[in-house]
mmCIF file of C-alpha atoms in Angstrom:
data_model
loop_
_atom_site.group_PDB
_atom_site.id
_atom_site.type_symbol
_atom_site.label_atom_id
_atom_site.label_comp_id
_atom_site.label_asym_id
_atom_site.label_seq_id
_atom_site.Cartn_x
_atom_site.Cartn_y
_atom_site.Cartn_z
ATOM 1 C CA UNK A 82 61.239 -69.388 -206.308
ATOM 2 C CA UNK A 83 63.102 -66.774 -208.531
ATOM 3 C CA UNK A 84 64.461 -63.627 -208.036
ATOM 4 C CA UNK A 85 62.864 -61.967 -211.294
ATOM 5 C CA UNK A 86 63.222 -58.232 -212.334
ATOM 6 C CA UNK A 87 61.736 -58.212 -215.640
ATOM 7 C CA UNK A 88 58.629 -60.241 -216.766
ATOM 8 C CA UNK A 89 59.751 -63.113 -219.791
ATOM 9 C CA UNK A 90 58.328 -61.043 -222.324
ATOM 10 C CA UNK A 91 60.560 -58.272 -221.328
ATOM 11 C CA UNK A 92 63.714 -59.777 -221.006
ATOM 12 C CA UNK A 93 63.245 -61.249 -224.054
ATOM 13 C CA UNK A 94 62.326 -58.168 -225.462
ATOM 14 C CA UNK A 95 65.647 -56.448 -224.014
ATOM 15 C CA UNK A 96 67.359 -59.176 -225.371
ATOM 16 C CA UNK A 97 65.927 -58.969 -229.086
ATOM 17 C CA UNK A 98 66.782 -54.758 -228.699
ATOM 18 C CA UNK A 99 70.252 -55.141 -227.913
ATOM 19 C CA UNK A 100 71.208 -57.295 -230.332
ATOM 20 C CA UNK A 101 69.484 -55.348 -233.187
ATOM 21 C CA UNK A 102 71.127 -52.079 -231.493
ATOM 22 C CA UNK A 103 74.426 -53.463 -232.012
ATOM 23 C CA UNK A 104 73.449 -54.461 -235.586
ATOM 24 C CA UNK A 105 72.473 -50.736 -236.008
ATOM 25 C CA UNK A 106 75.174 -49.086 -234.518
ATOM 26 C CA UNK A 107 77.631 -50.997 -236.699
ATOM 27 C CA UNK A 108 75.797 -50.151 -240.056
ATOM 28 C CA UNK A 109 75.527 -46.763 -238.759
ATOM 29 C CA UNK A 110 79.523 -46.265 -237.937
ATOM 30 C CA UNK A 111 80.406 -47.737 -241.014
ATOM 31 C CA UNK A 112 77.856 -45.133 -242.878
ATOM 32 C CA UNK A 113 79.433 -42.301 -241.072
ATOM 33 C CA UNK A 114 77.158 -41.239 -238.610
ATOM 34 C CA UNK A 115 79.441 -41.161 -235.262
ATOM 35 C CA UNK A 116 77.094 -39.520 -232.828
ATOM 36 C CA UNK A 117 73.960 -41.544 -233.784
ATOM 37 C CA UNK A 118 76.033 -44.759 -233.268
ATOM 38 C CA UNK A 119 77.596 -44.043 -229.701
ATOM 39 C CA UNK A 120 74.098 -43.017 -228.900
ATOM 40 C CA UNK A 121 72.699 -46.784 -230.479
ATOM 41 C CA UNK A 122 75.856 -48.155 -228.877
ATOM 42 C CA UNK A 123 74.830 -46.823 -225.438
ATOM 43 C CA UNK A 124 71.328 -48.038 -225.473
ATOM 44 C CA UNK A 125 72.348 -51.661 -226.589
ATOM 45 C CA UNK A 126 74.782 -51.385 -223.474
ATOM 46 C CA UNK A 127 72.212 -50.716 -221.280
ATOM 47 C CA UNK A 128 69.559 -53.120 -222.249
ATOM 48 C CA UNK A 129 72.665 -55.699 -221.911
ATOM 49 C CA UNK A 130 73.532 -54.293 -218.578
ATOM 50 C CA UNK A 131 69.802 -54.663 -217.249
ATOM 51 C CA UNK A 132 69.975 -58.564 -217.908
ATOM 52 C CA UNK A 133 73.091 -58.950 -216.787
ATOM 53 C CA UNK A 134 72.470 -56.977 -213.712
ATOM 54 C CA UNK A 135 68.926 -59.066 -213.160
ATOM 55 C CA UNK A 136 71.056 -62.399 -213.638
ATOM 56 C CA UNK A 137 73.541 -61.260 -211.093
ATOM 57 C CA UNK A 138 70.723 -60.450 -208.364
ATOM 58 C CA UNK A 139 69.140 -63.464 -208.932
ATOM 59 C CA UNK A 140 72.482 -65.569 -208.577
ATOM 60 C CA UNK A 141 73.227 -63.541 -205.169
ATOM 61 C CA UNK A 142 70.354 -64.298 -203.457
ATOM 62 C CA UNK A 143 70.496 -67.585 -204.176
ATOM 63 C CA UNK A 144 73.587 -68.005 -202.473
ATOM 64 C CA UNK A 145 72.696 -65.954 -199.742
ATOM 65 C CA UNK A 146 69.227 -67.673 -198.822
ATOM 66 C CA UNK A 147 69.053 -70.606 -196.294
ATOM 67 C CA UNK A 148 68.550 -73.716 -198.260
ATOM 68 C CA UNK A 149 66.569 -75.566 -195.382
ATOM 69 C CA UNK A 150 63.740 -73.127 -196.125
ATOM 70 C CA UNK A 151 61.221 -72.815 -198.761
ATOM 71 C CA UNK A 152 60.149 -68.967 -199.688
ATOM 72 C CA UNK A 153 57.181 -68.780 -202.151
ATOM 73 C CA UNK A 154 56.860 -64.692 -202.263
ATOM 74 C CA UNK A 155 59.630 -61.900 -201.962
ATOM 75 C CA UNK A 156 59.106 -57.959 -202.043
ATOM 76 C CA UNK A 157 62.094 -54.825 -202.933
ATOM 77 C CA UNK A 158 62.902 -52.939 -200.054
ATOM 78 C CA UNK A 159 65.329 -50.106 -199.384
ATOM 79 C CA UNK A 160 67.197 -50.526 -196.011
ATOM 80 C CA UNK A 161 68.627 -46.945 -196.579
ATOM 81 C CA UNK A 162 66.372 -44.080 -194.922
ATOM 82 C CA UNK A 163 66.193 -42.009 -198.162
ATOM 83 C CA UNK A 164 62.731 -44.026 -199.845
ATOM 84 C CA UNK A 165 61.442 -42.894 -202.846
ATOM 85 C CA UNK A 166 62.842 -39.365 -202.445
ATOM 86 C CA UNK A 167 66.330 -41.104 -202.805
ATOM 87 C CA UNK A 168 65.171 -43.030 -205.426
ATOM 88 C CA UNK A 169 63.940 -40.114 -207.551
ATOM 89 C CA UNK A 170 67.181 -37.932 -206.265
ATOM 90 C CA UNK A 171 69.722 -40.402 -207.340
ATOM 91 C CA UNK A 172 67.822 -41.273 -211.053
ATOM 92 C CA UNK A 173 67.769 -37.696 -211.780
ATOM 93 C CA UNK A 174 71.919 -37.627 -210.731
ATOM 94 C CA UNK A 175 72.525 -40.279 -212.814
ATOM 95 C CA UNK A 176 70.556 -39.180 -215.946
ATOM 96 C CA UNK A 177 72.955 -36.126 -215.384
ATOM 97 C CA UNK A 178 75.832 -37.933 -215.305
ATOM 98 C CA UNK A 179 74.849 -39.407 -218.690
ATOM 99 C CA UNK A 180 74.407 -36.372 -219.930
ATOM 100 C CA UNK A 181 77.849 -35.065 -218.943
ATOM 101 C CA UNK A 182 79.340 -38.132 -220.141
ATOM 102 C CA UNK A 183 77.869 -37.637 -223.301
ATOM 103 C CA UNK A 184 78.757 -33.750 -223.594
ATOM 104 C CA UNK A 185 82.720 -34.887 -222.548
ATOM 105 C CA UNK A 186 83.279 -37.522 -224.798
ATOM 106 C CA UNK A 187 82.774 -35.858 -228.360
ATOM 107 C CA UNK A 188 85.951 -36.147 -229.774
ATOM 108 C CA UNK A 189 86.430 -39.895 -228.916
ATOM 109 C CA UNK A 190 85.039 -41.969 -232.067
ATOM 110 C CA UNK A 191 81.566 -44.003 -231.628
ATOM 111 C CA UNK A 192 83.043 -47.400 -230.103
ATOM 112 C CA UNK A 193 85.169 -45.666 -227.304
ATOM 113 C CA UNK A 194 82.311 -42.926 -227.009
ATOM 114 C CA UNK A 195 79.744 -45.411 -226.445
ATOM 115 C CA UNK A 196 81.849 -47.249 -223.824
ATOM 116 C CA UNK A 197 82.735 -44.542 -221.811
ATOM 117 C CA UNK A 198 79.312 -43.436 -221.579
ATOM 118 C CA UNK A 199 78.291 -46.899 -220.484
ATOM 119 C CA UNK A 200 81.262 -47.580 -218.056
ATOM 120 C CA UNK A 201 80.339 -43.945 -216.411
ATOM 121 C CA UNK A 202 76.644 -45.274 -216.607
ATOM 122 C CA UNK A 203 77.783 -48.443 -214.883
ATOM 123 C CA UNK A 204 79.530 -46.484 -212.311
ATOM 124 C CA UNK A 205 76.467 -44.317 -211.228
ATOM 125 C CA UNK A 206 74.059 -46.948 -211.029
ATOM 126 C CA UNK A 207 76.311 -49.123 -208.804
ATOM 127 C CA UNK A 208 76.987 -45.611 -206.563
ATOM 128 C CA UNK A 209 73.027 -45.350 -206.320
ATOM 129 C CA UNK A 210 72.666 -49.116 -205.336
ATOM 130 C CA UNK A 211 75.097 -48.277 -202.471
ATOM 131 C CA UNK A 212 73.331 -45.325 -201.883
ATOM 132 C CA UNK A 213 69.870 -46.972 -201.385
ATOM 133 C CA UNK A 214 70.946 -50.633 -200.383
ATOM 134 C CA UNK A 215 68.463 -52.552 -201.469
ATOM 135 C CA UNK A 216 67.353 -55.962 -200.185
ATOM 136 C CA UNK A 217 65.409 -58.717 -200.909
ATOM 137 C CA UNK A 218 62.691 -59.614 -198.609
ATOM 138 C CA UNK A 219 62.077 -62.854 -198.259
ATOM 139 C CA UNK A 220 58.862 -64.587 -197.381
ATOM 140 C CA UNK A 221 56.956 -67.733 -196.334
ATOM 141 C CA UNK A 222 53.735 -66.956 -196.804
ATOM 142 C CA UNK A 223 50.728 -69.396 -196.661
ATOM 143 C CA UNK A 224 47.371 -68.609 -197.495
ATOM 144 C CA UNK A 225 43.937 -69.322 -195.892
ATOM 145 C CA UNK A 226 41.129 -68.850 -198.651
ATOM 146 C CA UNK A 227 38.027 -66.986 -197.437
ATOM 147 C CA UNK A 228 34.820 -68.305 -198.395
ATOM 148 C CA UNK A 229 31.581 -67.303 -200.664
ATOM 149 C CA UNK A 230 28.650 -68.126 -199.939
ATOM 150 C CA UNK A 231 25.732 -68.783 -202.874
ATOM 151 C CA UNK A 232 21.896 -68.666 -201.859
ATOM 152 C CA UNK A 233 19.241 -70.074 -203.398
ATOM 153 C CA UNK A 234 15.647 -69.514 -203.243
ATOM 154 C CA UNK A 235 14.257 -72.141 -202.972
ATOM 155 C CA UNK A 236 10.464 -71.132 -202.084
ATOM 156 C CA UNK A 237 7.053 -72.200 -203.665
ATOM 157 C CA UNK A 238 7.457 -69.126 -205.952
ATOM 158 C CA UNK A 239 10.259 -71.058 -207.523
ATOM 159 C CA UNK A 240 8.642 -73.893 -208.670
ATOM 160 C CA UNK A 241 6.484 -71.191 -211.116
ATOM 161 C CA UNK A 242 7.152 -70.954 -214.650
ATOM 162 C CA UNK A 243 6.014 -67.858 -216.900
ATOM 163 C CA UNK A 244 6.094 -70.342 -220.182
ATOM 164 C CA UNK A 245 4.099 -73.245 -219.699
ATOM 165 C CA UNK A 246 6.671 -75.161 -222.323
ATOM 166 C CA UNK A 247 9.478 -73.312 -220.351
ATOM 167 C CA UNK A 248 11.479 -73.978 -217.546
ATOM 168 C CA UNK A 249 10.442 -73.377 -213.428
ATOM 169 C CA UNK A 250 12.653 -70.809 -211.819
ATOM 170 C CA UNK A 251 14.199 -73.277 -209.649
ATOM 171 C CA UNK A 252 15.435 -74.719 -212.959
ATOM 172 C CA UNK A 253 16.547 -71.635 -214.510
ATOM 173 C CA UNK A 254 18.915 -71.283 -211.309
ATOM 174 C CA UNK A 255 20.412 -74.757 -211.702
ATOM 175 C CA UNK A 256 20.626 -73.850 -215.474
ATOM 176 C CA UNK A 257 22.889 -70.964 -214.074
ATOM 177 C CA UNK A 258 25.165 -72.690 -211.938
ATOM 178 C CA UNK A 259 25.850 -75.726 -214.781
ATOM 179 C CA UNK A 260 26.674 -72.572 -217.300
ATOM 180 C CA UNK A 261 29.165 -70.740 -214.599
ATOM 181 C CA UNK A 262 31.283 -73.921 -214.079
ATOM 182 C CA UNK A 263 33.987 -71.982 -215.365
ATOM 183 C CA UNK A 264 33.612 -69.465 -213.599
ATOM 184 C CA UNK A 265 33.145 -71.340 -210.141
ATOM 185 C CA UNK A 266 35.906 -73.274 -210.903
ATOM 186 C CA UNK A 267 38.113 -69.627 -210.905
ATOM 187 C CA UNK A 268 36.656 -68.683 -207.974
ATOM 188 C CA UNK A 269 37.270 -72.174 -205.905
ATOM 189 C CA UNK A 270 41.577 -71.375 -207.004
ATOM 190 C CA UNK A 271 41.397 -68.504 -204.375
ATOM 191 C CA UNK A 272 38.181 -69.502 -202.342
ATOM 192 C CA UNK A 273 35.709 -71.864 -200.973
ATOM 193 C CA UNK A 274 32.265 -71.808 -201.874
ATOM 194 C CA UNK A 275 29.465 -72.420 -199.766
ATOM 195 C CA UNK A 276 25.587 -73.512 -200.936
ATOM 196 C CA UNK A 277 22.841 -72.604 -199.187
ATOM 197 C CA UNK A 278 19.281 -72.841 -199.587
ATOM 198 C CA UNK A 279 16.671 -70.424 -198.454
ATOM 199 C CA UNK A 280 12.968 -69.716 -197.687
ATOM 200 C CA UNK A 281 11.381 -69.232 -194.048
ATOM 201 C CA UNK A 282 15.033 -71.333 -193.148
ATOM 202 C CA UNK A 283 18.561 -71.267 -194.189
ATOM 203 C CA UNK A 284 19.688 -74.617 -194.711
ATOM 204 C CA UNK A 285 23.023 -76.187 -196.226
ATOM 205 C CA UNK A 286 23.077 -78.133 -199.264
ATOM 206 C CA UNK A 287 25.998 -78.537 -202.756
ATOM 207 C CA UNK A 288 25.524 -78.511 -206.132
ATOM 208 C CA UNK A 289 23.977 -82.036 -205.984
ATOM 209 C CA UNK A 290 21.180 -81.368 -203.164
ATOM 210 C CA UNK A 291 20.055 -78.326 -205.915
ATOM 211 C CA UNK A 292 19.952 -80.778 -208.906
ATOM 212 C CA UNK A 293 16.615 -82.561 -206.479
ATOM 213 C CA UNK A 294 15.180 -79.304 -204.963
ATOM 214 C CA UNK A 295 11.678 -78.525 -205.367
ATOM 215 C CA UNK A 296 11.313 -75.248 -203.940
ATOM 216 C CA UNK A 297 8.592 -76.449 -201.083
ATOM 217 C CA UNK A 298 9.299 -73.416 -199.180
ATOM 218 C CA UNK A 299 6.546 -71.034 -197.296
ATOM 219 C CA UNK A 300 8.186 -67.820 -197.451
ATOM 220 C CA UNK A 301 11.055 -66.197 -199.166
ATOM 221 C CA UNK A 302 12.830 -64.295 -196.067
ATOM 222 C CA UNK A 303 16.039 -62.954 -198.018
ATOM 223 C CA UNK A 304 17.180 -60.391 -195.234
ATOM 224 C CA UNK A 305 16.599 -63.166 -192.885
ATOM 225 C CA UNK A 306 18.948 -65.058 -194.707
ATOM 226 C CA UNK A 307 21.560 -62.440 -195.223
ATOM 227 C CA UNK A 308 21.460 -62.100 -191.534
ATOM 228 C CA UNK A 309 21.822 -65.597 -191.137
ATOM 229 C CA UNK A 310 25.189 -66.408 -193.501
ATOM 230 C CA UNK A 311 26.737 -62.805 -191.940
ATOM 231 C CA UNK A 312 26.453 -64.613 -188.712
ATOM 232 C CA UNK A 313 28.067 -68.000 -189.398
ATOM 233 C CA UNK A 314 31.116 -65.927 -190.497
ATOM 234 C CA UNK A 315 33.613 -63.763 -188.817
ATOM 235 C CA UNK A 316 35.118 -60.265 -190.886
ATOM 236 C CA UNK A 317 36.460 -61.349 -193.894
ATOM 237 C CA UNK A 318 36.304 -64.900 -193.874
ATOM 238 C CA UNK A 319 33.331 -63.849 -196.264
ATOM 239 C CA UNK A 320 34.806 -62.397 -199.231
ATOM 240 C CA UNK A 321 30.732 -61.896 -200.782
ATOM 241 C CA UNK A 322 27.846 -63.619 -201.330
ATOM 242 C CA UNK A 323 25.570 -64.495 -204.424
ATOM 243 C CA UNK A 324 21.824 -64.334 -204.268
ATOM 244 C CA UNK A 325 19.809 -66.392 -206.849
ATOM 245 C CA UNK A 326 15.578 -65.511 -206.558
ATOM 246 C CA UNK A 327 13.112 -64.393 -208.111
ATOM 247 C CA UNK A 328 12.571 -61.439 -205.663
ATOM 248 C CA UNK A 329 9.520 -62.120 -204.563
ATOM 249 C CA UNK A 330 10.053 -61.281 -200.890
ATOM 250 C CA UNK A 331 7.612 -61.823 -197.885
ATOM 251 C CA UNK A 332 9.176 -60.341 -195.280
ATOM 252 C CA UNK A 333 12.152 -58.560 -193.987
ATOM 253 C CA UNK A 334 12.914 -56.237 -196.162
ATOM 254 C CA UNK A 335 9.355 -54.894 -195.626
ATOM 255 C CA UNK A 336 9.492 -53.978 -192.196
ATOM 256 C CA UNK A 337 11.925 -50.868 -193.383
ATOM 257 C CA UNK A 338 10.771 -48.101 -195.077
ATOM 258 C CA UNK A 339 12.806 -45.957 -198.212
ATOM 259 C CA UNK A 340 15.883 -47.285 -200.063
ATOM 260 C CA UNK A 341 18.164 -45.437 -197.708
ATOM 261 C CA UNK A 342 17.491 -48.472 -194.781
ATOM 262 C CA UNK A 343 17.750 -51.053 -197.910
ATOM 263 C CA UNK A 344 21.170 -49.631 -197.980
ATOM 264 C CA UNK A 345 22.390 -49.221 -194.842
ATOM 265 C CA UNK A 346 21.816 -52.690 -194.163
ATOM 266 C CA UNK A 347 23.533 -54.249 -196.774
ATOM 267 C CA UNK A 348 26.062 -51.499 -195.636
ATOM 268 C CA UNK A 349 25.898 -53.679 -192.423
ATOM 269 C CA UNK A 350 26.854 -56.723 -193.726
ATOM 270 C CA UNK A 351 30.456 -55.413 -194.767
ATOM 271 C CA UNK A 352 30.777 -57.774 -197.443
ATOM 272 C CA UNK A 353 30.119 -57.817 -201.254
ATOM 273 C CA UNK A 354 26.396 -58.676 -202.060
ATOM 274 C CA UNK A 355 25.683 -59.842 -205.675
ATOM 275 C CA UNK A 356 22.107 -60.648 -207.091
ATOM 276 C CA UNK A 357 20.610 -62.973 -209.715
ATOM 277 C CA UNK A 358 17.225 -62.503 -210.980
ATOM 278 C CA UNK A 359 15.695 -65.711 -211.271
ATOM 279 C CA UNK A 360 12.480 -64.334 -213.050
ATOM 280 C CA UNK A 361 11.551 -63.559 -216.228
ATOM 281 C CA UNK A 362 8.101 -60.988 -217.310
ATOM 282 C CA UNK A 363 5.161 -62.251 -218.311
ATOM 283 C CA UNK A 364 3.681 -64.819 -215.146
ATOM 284 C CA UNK A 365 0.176 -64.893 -214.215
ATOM 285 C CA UNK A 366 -0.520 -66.200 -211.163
ATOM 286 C CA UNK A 367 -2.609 -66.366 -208.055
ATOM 287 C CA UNK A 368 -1.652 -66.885 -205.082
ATOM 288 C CA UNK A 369 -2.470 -65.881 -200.712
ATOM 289 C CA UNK A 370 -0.188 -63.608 -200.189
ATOM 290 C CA UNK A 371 -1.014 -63.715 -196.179
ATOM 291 C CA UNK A 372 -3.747 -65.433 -193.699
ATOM 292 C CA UNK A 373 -4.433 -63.126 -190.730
ATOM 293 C CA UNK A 374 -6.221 -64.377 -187.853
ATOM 294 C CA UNK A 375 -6.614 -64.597 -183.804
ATOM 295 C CA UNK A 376 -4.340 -67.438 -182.712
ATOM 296 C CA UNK A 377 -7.093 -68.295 -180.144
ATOM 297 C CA UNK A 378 -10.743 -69.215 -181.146
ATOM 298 C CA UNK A 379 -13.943 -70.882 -178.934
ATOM 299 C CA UNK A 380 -15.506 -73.216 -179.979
ATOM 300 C CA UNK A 381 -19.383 -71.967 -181.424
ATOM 301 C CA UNK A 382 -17.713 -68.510 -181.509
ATOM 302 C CA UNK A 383 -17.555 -66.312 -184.616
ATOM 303 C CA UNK A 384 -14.024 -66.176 -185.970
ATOM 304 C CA UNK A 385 -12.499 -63.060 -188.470
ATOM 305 C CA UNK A 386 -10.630 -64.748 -190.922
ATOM 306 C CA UNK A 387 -8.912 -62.345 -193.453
ATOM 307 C CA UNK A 388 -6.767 -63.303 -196.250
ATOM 308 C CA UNK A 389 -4.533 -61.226 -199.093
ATOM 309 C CA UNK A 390 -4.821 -62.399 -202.807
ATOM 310 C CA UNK A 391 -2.353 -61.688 -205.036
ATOM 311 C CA UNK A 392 -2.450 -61.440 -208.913
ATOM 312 C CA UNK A 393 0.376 -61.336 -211.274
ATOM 313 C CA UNK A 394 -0.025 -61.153 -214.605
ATOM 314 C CA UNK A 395 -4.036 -60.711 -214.395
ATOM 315 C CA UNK A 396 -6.759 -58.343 -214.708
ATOM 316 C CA UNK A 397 -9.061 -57.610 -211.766
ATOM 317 C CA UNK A 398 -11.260 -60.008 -211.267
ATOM 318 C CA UNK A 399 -13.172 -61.596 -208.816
ATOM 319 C CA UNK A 400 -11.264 -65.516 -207.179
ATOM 320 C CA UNK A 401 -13.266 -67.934 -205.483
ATOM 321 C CA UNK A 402 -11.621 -68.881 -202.258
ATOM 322 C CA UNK A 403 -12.042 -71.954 -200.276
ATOM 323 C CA UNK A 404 -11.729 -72.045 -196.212
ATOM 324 C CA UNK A 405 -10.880 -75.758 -195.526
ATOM 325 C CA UNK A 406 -9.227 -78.064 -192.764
ATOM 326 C CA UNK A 407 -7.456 -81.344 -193.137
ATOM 327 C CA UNK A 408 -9.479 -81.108 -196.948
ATOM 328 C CA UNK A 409 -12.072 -80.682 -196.251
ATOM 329 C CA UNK A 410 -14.053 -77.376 -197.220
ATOM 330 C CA UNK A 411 -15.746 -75.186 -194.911
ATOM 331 C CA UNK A 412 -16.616 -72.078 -196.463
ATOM 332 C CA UNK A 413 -16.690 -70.911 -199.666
ATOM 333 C CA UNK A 414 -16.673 -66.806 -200.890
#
């Protein structure tokens, strides 16, 4: 690990800017111009005294760390009491000091002017660095990456397609994943990701176990199955979670009324919550939405039987519907 103040491109940058400073202050002392070269002088100094100074930190903690141990991360800290008020107090001093230097030394020619400015410089700095002690904190830090989770719906509405030449929606969500490689492949550097598929259950799968998934299930229960991950993790071992359907809930969300208890669940969750629309306009379809019935029936005894139909896509219109058991047909309306 190294002790770095400045990033590469700015040392190098420092670097480049004090040697053309230099360049500049001795075409400008030859043309003449004494003041403007002390002042060109000074800033080459300084950009030369910021890498040296960065050189000689990084040389001192080297040989003041243990060698036995292996530090991946460090952080500045101040061990004097003063903190940031100390730090702004002594800049401002030693701008002023600058400034006096500068005021002093106006009969001494450009060379000795710009030295004595930069010695005085020199001077102040090193009085604030004993004024604020700083230190290098060093650390051993290790890292255990939280996890996101990415659901998939994989419910009979899934296997639909709007196009009969295009793809199901099961497919357009594999389609999805194979495009975002890249960006899974980010994501895995500071996290594990965990697949899940969902309908009236939450079940486990990977990337392979979706490439074979034909969306068989009976219901799509999404706050079921946000309940469900929330529980198999504790705080923020979740960092968020991805949800890839077509929305076409059956349940769960519809038990609350108004946006507001939409909201405060997800609120609940105390994690991130991302969506993917699955979908795309233009489906017709018809489907039962919902069987209601008595769960106990006599035999020779009149039964009530209701069913919802749902359209998409359709005008109104009247749908033949079949009442059958183990195939075969018992009543037709």
């Amino acid at each position: 690990m190294n002790i770095v103040l400045f990033s590469p491109l700015m040392r190098e940058s420092l670097a480049a800017a004090a040697v053309l400073l230099i360049v500049a202050t001795v075409i400008v002392v030859r043309r003449g111009y004494g003041g403007l070269g002390a002042l060109l002088g000074v800033a080459a100094l300084l950009g030369g005294g910021a890498l040296a100074a960065e050189a000689l930190v990084a040389l001192s903690v080297r040989m003041a760390a243990p060698g036995a141990t292996d530090f991946n991360e460090y952080r500045w800290v101040f061990l004097a009491p003063w903190g940031r008020f100390g730090l702004a107090a002594g800049a401002v001093t030693v701008a002023g000091i600058v400034a006096l230097s500068w005021r002093a030394s106006r009969g001494a020619n450009a060379w000795r002017r710009a030295l004595l400015i930069g010695l005085r410089a020199g001077a102040a700095v090193t009085a604030l660095v004993v004024f604020l002690e700083p230190a290098v904190e060093l650390r051993q830090v290790a890292r255990e990456p939280n996890r996101i989770a990415i659901l998939v719906d994989d419910s009979r509405s899934m296997a639909l397609r709007e196009d009969p030449r295009g793809p199901t929606r099961i497919e357009r969500a594999r389609r999805l994943l194979a495009a975002s490689n890249g960006a899974l492949a980010g994501w895995e550097r500071d996290h594990k990701i965990d697949y899940y598929t969902f309908a009236e259950t939450v079940s486990a799968t990977s990337l392979a176990g979706l490439a074979s998934d034909r969306a068989q299930g009976k219901a799509t229960l999404i706050r079921k199955a946000l309940e469900y991950i929330r529980g198999r993790y504790e705080g923020r071992d979740l960092a968020g979670v991805v949800v890839i359907s077509d929305g076409a809930s059956t349940g769960g969300f519809d038990e609350d009324s108004g946006d507001g208890a939409v909201r405060d669940f997800l609120r609940s969750l105390d994690t991130r919550v991302h969506t993917v629309w699955a979908a795309r306009p233009g489906l017709r379809d018809v489907a039962v939405a919902k069987v209601m019935a008595d769960e106990f029936a006599f035999v020779r005894t009149v039964v009530r039987i209701d069913a919802v139909i749902r359209t998409t896509g359709l005008p109104a219109r009247q749908v033949p519907v079949t009442l059958s058991t183990d195939g075969q047909p018992l009543r037709q309306k």
